[in-house]
JSON list of C-alpha atoms in Angstrom, two decimals:
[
{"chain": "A", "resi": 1, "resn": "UNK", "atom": "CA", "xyz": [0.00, 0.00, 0.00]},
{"chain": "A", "resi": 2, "resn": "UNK", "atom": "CA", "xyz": [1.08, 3.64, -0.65]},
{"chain": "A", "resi": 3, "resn": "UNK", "atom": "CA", "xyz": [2.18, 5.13, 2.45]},
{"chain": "A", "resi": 4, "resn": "UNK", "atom": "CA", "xyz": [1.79, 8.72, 4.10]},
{"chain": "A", "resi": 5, "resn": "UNK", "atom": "CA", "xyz": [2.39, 11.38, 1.97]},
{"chain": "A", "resi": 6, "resn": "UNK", "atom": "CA", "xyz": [3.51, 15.23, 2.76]},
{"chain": "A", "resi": 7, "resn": "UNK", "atom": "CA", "xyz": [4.56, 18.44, 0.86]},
{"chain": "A", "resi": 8, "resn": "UNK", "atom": "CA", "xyz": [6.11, 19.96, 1.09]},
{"chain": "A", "resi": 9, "resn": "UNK", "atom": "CA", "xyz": [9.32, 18.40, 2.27]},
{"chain": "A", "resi": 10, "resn": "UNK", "atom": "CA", "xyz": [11.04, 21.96, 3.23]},
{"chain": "A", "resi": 11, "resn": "UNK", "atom": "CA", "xyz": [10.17, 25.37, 3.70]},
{"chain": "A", "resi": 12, "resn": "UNK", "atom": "CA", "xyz": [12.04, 28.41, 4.29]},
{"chain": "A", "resi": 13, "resn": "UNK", "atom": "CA", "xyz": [10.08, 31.82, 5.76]},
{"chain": "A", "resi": 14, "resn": "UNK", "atom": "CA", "xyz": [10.41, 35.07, 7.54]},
{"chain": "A", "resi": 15, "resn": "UNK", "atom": "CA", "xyz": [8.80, 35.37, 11.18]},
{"chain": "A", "resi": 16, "resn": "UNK", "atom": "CA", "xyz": [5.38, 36.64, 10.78]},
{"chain": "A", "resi": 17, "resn": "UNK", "atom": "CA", "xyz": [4.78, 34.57, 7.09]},
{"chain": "A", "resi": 18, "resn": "UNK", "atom": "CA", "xyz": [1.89, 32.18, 6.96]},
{"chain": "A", "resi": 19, "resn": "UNK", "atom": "CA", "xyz": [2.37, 28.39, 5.58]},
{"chain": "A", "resi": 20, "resn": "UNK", "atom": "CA", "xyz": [0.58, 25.79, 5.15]},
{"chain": "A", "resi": 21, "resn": "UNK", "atom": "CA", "xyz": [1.12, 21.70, 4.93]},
{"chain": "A", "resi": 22, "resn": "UNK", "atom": "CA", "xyz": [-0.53, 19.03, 3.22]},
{"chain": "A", "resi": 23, "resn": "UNK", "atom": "CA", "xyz": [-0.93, 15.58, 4.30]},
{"chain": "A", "resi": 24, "resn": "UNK", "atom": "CA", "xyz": [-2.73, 12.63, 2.24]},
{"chain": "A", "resi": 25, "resn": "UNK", "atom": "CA", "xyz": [-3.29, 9.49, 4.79]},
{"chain": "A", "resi": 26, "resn": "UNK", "atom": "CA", "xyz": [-2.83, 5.72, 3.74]},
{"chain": "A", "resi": 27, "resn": "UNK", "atom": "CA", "xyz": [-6.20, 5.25, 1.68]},
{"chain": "A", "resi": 28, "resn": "UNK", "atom": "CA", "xyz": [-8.69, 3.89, 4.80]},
{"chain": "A", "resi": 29, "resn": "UNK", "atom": "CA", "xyz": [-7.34, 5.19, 7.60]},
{"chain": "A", "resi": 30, "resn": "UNK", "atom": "CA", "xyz": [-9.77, 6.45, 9.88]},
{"chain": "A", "resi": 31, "resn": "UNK", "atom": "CA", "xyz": [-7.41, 8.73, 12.22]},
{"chain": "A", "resi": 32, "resn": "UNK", "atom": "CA", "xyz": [-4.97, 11.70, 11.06]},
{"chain": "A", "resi": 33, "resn": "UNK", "atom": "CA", "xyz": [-2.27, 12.95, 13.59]},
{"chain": "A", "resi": 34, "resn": "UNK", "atom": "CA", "xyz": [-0.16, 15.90, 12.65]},
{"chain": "A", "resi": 35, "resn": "UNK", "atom": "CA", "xyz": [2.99, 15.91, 15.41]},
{"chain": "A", "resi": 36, "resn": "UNK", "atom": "CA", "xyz": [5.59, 19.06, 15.89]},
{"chain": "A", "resi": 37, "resn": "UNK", "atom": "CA", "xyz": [8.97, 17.55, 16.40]},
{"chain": "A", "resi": 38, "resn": "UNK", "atom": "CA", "xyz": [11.47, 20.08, 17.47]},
{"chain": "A", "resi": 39, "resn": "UNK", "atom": "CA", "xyz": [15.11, 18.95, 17.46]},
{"chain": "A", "resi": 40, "resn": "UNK", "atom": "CA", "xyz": [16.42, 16.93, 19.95]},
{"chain": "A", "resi": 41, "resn": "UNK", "atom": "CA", "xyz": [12.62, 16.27, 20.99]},
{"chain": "A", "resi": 42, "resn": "UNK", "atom": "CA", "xyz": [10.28, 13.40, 20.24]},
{"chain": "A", "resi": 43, "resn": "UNK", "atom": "CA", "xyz": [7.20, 14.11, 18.13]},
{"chain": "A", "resi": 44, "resn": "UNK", "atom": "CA", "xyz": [4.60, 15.80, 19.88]},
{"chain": "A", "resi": 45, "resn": "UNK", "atom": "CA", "xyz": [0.46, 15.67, 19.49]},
{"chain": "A", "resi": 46, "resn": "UNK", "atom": "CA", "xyz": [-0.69, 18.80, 17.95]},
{"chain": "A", "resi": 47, "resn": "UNK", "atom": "CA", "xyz": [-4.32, 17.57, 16.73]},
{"chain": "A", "resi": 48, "resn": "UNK", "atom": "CA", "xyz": [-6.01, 14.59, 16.01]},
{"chain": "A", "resi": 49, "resn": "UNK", "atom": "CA", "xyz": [-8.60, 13.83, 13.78]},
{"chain": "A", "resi": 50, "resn": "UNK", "atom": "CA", "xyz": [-11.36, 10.77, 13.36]},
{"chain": "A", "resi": 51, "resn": "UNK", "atom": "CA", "xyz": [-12.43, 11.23, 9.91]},
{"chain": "A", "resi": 52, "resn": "UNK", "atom": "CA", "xyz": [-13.05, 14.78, 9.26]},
{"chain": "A", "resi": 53, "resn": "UNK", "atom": "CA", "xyz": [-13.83, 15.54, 13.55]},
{"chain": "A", "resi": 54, "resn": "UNK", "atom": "CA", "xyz": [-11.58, 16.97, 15.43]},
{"chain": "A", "resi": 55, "resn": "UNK", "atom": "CA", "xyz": [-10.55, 14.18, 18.32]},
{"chain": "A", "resi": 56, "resn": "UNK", "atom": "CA", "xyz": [-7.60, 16.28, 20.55]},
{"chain": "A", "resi": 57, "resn": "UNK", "atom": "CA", "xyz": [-6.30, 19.54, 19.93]},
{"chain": "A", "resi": 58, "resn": "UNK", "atom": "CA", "xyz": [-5.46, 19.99, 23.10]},
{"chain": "A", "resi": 59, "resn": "UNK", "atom": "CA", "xyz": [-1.45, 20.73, 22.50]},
{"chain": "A", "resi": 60, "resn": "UNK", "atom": "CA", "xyz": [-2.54, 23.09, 18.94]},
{"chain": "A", "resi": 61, "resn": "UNK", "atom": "CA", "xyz": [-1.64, 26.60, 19.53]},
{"chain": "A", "resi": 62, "resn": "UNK", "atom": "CA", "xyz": [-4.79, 27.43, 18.45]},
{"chain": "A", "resi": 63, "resn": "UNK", "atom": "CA", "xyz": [-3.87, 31.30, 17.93]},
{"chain": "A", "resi": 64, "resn": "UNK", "atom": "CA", "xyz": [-1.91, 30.70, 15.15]},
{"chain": "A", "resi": 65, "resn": "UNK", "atom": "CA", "xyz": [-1.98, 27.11, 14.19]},
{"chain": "A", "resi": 66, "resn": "UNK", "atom": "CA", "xyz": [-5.10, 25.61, 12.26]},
{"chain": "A", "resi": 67, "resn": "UNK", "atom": "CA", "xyz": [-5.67, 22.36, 10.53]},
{"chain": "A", "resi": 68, "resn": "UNK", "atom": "CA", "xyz": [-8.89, 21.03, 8.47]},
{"chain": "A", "resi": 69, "resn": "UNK", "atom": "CA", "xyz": [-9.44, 17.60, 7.42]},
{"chain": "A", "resi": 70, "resn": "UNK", "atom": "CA", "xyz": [-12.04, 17.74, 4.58]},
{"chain": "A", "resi": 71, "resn": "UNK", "atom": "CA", "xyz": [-14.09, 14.83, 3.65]},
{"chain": "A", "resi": 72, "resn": "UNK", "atom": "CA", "xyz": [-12.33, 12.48, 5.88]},
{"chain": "A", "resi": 73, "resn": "UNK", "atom": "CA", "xyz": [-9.39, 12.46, 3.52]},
{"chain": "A", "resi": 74, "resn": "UNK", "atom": "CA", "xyz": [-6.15, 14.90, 2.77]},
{"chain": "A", "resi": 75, "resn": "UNK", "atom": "CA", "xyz": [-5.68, 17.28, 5.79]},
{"chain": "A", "resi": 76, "resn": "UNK", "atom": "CA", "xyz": [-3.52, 20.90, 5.92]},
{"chain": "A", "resi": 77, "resn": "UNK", "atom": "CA", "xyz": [-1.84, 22.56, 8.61]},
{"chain": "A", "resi": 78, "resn": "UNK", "atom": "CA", "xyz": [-1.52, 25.79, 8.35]},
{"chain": "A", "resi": 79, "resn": "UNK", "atom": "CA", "xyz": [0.58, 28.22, 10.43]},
{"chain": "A", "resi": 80, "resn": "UNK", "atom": "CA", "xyz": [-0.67, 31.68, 10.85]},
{"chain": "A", "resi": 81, "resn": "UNK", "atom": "CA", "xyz": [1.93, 33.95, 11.85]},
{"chain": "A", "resi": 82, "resn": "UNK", "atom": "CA", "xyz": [5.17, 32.29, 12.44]},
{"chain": "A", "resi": 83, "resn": "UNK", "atom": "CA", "xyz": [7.33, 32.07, 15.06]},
{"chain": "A", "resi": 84, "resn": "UNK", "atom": "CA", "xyz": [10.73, 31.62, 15.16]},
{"chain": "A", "resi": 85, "resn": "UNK", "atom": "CA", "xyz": [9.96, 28.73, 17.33]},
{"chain": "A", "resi": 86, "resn": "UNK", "atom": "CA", "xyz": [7.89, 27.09, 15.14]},
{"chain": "A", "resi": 87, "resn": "UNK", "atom": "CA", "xyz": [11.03, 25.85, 13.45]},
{"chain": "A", "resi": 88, "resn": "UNK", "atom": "CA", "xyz": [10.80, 22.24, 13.50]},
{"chain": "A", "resi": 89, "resn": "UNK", "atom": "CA", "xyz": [9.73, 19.03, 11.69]},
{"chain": "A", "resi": 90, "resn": "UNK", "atom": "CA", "xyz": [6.04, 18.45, 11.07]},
{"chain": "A", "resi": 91, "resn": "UNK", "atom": "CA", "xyz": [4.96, 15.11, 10.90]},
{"chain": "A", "resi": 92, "resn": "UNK", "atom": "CA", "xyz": [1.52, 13.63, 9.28]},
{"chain": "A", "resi": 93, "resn": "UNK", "atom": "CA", "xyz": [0.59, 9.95, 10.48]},
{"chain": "A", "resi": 94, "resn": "UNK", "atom": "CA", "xyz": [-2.44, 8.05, 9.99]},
{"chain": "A", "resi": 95, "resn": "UNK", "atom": "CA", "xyz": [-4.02, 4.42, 11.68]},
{"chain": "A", "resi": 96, "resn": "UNK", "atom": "CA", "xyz": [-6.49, 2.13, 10.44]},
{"chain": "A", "resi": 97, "resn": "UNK", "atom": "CA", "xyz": [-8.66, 2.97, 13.60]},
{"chain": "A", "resi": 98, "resn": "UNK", "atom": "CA", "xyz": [-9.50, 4.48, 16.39]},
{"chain": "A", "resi": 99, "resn": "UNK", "atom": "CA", "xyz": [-6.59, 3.11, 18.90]},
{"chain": "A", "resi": 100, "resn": "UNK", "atom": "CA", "xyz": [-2.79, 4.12, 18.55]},
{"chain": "A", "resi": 101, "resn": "UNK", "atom": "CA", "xyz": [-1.63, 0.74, 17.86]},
{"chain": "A", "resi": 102, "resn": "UNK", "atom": "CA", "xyz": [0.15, 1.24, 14.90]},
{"chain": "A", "resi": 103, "resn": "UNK", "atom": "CA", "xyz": [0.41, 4.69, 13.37]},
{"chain": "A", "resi": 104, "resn": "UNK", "atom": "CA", "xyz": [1.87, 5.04, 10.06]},
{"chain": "A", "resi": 105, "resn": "UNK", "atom": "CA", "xyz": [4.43, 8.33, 9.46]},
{"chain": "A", "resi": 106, "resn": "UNK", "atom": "CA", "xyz": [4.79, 10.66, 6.40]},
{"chain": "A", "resi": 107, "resn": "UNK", "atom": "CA", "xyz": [8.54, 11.75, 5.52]},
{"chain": "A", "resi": 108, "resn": "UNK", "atom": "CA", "xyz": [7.79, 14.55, 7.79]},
{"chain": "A", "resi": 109, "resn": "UNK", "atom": "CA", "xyz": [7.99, 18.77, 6.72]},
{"chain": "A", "resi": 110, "resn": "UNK", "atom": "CA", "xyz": [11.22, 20.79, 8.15]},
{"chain": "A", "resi": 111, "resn": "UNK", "atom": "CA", "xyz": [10.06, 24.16, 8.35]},
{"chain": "A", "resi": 112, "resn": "UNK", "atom": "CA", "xyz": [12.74, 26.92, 8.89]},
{"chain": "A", "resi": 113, "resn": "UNK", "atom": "CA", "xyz": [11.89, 29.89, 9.84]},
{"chain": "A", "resi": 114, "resn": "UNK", "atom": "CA", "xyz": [14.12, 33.15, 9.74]},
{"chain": "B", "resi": 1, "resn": "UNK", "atom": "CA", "xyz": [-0.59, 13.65, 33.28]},
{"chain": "B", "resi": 2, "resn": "UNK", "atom": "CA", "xyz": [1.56, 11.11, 30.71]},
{"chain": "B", "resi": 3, "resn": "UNK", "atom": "CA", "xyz": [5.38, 11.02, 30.56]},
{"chain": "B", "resi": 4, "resn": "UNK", "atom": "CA", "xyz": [7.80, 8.99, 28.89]},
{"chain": "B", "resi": 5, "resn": "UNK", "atom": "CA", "xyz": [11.41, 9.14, 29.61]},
{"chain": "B", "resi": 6, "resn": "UNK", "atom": "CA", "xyz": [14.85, 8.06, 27.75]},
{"chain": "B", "resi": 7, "resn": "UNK", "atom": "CA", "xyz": [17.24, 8.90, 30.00]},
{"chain": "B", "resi": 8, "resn": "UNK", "atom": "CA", "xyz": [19.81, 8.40, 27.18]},
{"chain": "B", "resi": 9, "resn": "UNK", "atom": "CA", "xyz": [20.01, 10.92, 24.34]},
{"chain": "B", "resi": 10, "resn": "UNK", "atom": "CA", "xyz": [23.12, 8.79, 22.90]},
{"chain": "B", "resi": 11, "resn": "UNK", "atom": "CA", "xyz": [24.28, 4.97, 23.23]},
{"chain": "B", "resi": 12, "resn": "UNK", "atom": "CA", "xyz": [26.79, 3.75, 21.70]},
{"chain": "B", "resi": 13, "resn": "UNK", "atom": "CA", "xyz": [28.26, 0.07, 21.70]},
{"chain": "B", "resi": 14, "resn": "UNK", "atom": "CA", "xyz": [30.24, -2.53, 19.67]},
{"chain": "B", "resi": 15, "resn": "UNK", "atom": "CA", "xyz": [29.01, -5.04, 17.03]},
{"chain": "B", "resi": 16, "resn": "UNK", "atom": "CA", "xyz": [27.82, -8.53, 18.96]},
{"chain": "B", "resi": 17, "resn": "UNK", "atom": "CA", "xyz": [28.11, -6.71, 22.24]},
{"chain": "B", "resi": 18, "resn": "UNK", "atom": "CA", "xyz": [24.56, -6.57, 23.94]},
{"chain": "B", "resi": 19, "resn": "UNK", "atom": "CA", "xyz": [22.00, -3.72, 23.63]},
{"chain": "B", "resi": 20, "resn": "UNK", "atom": "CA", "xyz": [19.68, -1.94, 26.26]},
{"chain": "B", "resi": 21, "resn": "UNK", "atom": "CA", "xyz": [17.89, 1.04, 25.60]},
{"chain": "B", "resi": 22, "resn": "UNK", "atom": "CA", "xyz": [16.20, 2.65, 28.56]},
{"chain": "B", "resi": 23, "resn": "UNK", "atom": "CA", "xyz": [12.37, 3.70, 29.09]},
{"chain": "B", "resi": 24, "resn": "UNK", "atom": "CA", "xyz": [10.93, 5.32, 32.03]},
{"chain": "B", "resi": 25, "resn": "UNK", "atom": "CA", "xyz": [6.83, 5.94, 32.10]},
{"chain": "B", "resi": 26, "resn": "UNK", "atom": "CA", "xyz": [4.85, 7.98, 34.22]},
{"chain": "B", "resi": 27, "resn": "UNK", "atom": "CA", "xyz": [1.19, 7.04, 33.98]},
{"chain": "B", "resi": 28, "resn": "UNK", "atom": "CA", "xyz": [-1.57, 6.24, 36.19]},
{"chain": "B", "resi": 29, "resn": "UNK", "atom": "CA", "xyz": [-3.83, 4.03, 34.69]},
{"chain": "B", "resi": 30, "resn": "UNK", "atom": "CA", "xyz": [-2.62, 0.84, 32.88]},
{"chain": "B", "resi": 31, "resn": "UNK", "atom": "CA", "xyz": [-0.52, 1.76, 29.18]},
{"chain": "B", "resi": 32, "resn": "UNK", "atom": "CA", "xyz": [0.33, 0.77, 26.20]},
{"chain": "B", "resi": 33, "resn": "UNK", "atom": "CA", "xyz": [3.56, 1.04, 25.20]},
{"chain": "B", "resi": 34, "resn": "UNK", "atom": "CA", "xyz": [5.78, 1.41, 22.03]},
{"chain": "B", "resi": 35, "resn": "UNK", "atom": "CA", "xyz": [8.71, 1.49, 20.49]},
{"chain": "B", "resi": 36, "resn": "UNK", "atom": "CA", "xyz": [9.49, 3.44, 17.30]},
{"chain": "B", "resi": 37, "resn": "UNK", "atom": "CA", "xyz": [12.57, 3.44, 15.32]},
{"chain": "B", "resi": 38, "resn": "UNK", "atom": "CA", "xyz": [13.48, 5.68, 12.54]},
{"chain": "B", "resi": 39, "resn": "UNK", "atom": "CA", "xyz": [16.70, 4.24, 10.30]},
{"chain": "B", "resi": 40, "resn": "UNK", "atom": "CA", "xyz": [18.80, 6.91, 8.38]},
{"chain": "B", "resi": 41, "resn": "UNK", "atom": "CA", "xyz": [16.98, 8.68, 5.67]},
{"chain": "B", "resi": 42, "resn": "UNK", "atom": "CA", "xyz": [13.40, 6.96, 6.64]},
{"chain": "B", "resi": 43, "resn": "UNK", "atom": "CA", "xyz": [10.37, 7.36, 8.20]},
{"chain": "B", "resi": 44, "resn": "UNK", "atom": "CA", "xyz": [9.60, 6.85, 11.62]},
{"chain": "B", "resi": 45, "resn": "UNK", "atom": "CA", "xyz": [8.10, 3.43, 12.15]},
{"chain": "B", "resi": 46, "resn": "UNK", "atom": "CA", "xyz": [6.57, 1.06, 14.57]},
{"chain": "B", "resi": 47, "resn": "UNK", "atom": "CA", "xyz": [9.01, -1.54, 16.00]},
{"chain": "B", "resi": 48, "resn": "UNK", "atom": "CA", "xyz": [7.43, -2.87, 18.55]},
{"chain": "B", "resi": 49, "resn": "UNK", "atom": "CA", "xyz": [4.38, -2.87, 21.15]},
{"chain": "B", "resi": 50, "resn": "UNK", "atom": "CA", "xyz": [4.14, -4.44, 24.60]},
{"chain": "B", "resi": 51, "resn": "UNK", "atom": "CA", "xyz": [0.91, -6.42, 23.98]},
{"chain": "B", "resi": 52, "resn": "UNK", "atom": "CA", "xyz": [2.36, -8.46, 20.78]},
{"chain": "B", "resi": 53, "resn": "UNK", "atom": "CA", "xyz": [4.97, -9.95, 23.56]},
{"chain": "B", "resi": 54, "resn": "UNK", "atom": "CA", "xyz": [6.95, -10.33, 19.77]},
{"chain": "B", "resi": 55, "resn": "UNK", "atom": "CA", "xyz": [10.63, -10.55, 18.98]},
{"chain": "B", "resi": 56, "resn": "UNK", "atom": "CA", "xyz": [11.37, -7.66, 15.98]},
{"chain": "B", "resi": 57, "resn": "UNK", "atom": "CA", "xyz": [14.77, -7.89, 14.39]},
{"chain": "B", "resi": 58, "resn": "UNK", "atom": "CA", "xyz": [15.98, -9.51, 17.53]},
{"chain": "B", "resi": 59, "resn": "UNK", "atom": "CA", "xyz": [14.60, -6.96, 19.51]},
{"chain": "B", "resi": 60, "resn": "UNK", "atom": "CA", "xyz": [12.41, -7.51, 22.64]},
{"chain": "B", "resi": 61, "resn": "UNK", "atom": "CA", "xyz": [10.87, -4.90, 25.25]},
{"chain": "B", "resi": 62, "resn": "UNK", "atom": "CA", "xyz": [8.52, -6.14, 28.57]},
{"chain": "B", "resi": 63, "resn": "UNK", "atom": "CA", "xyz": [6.88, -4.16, 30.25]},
{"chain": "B", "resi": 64, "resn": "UNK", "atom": "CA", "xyz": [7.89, -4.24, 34.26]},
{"chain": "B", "resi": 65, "resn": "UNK", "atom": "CA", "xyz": [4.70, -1.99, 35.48]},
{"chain": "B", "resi": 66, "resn": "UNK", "atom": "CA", "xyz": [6.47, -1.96, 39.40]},
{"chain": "B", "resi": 67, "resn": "UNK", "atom": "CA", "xyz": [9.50, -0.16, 37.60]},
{"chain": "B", "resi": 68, "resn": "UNK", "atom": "CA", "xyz": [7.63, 1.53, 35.43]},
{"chain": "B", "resi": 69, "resn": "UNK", "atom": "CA", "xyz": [9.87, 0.73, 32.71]},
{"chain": "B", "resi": 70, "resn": "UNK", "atom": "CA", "xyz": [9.92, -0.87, 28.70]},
{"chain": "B", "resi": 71, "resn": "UNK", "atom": "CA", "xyz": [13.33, -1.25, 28.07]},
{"chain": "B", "resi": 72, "resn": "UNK", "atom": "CA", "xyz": [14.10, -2.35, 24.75]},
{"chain": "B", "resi": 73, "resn": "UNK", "atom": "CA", "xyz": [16.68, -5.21, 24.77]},
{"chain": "B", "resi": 74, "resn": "UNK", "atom": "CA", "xyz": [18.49, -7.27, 21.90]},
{"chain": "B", "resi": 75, "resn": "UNK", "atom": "CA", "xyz": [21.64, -9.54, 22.86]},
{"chain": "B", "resi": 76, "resn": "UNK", "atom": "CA", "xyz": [23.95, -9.39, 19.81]},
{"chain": "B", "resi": 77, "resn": "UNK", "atom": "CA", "xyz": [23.88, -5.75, 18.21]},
{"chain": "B", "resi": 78, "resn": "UNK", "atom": "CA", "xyz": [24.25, -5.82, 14.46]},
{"chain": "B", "resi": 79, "resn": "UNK", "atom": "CA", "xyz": [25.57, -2.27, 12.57]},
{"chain": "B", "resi": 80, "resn": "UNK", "atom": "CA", "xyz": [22.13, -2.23, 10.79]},
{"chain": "B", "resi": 81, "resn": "UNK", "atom": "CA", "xyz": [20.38, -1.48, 14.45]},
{"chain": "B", "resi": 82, "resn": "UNK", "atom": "CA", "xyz": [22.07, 2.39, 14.36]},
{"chain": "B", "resi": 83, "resn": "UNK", "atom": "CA", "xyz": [19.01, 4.10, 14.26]},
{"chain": "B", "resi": 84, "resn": "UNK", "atom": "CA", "xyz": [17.22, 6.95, 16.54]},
{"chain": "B", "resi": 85, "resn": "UNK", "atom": "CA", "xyz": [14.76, 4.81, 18.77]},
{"chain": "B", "resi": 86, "resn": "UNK", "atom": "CA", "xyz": [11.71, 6.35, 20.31]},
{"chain": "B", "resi": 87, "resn": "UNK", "atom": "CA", "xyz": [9.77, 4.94, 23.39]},
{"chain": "B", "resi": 88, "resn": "UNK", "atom": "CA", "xyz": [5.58, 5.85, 23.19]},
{"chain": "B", "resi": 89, "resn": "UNK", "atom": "CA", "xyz": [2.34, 5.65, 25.44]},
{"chain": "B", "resi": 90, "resn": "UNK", "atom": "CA", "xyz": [-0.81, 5.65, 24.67]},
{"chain": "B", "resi": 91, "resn": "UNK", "atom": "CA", "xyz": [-2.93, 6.02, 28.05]},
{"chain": "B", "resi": 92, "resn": "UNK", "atom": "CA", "xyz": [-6.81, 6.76, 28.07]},
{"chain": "B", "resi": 93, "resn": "UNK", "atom": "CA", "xyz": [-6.52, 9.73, 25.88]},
{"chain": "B", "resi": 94, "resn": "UNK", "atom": "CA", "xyz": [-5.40, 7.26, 22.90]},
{"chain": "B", "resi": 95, "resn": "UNK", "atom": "CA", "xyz": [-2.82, 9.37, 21.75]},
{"chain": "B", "resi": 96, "resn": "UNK", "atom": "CA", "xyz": [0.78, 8.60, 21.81]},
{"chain": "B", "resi": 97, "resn": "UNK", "atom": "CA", "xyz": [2.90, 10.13, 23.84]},
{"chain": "B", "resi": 98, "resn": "UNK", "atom": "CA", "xyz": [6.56, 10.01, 22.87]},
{"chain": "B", "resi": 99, "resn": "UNK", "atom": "CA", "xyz": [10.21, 9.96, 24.72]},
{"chain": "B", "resi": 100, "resn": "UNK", "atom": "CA", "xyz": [12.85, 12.19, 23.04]},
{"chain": "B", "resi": 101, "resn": "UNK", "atom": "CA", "xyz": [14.43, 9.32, 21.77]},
{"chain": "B", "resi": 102, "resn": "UNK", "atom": "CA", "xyz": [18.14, 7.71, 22.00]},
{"chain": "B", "resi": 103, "resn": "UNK", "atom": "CA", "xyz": [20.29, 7.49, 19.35]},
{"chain": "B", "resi": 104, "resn": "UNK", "atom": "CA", "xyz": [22.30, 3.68, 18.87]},
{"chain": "B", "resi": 105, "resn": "UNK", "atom": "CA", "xyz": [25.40, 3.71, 16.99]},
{"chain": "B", "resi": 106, "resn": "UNK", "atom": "CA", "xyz": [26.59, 0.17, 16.66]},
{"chain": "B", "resi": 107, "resn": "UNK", "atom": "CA", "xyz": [30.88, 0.20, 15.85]},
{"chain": "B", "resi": 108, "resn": "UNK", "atom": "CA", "xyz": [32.03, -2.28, 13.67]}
]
């Protein structure tokens, strides 16, 4: 099966640009998880999606971060302004269901910003 | 809250000698736990979970809930195990929450 797919695979900005990612989820999966993972860090949670609802966003910074998951399907995170310490990689996963057992991970977006 | 520990950001050890990477939970309730591995220039992927009670690539993790620990364990280290491993929970919320990994570097 085609796995996880993200683009783009590296961005360059200036503090106070906008950006946005794109994730497209192993064809089935129920659940979408977009993770921040700064370096040095593990991956962490930002939101979580079942279908096209929003499961646990607990961990977005919902100020400036946003993310849609229309129709169930592709899903885009979007970063409205930028931080400096926004720099980091942003990972798309996807699962067959509901439970964590076994998530599957895109290539991941490094985002610099300057 | 949910916490997951590596207390080693680097490990480093020769070919054939034995491997143990380190895991430390905090959780309340009873977990799940994972271990991820991402190989040079690839994706992040599952290696193993504590409820298969499975032997990956030699590897093997159990789960010792009085220590709170899952340390990831494999006897005879071959130079293909360098890799960043990452130790996960999953606890009520059914999200994972991840270590900040260890990197292995196996020596010839």
């Amino acid at each position: 099966e085609a796995g996880v797919a993200q683009s783009p695979r590296y961005k360059i900005i200036e503090k106070r640009q906008s950006v946005a990612f794109w994730c497209n989820p192993i064809s089935g999966h129920a659940t979408l998880y977009w993770y921040q993972q700064i370096l040095g860090q593990g991956p962490k949670l930002l939101i979580q999606f079942q279908n096209n609802g929003v499961v646990d966003d607990s961990q977005l910074p919902k100020d400036r971060f946003s993310a849609e998951r229309l129709k169930g399907v592709d899903s885009t995170l979007k970063i409205q302004p930028a931080k400096l310490e926004d720099s980091a990689v942003y990972l798309c996963a996807s699962s067959r269901d509901f439970t964590p057992n076994e998530q599957f991970f895109g290539p991941g977006t490094r985002l610099t910003v300057l | 809250a949910q916490r997951v520990t590596q207390p080693e950001k680097l490990l480093s050890v020769f070919k054939g000698a034995p491997v143990e990477l380190k895991c430390n939970y905090s959780y309340s309730g009873s977990p799940e736990l994972f271990w991820y591995v991402q190989y040079s220039r690839q994706r992040l992927q599952l290696l193993l979970r504590h409820i298969s009670r499975e032997s990956i690539k030699g590897f093997t993790a159990d789960l010792n809930k009085g220590e709170t620990s899952f340390h990831l364990k494999k006897p005879f280290a071959q130079e293909e195990d360098s890799a960043m491993y990452y130790c996960a929970l999953s606890g009520g919320a059914q999200k994972l929450v991840f270590g900040q990994g260890t990197r292995l570097t196996i020596n010839p």
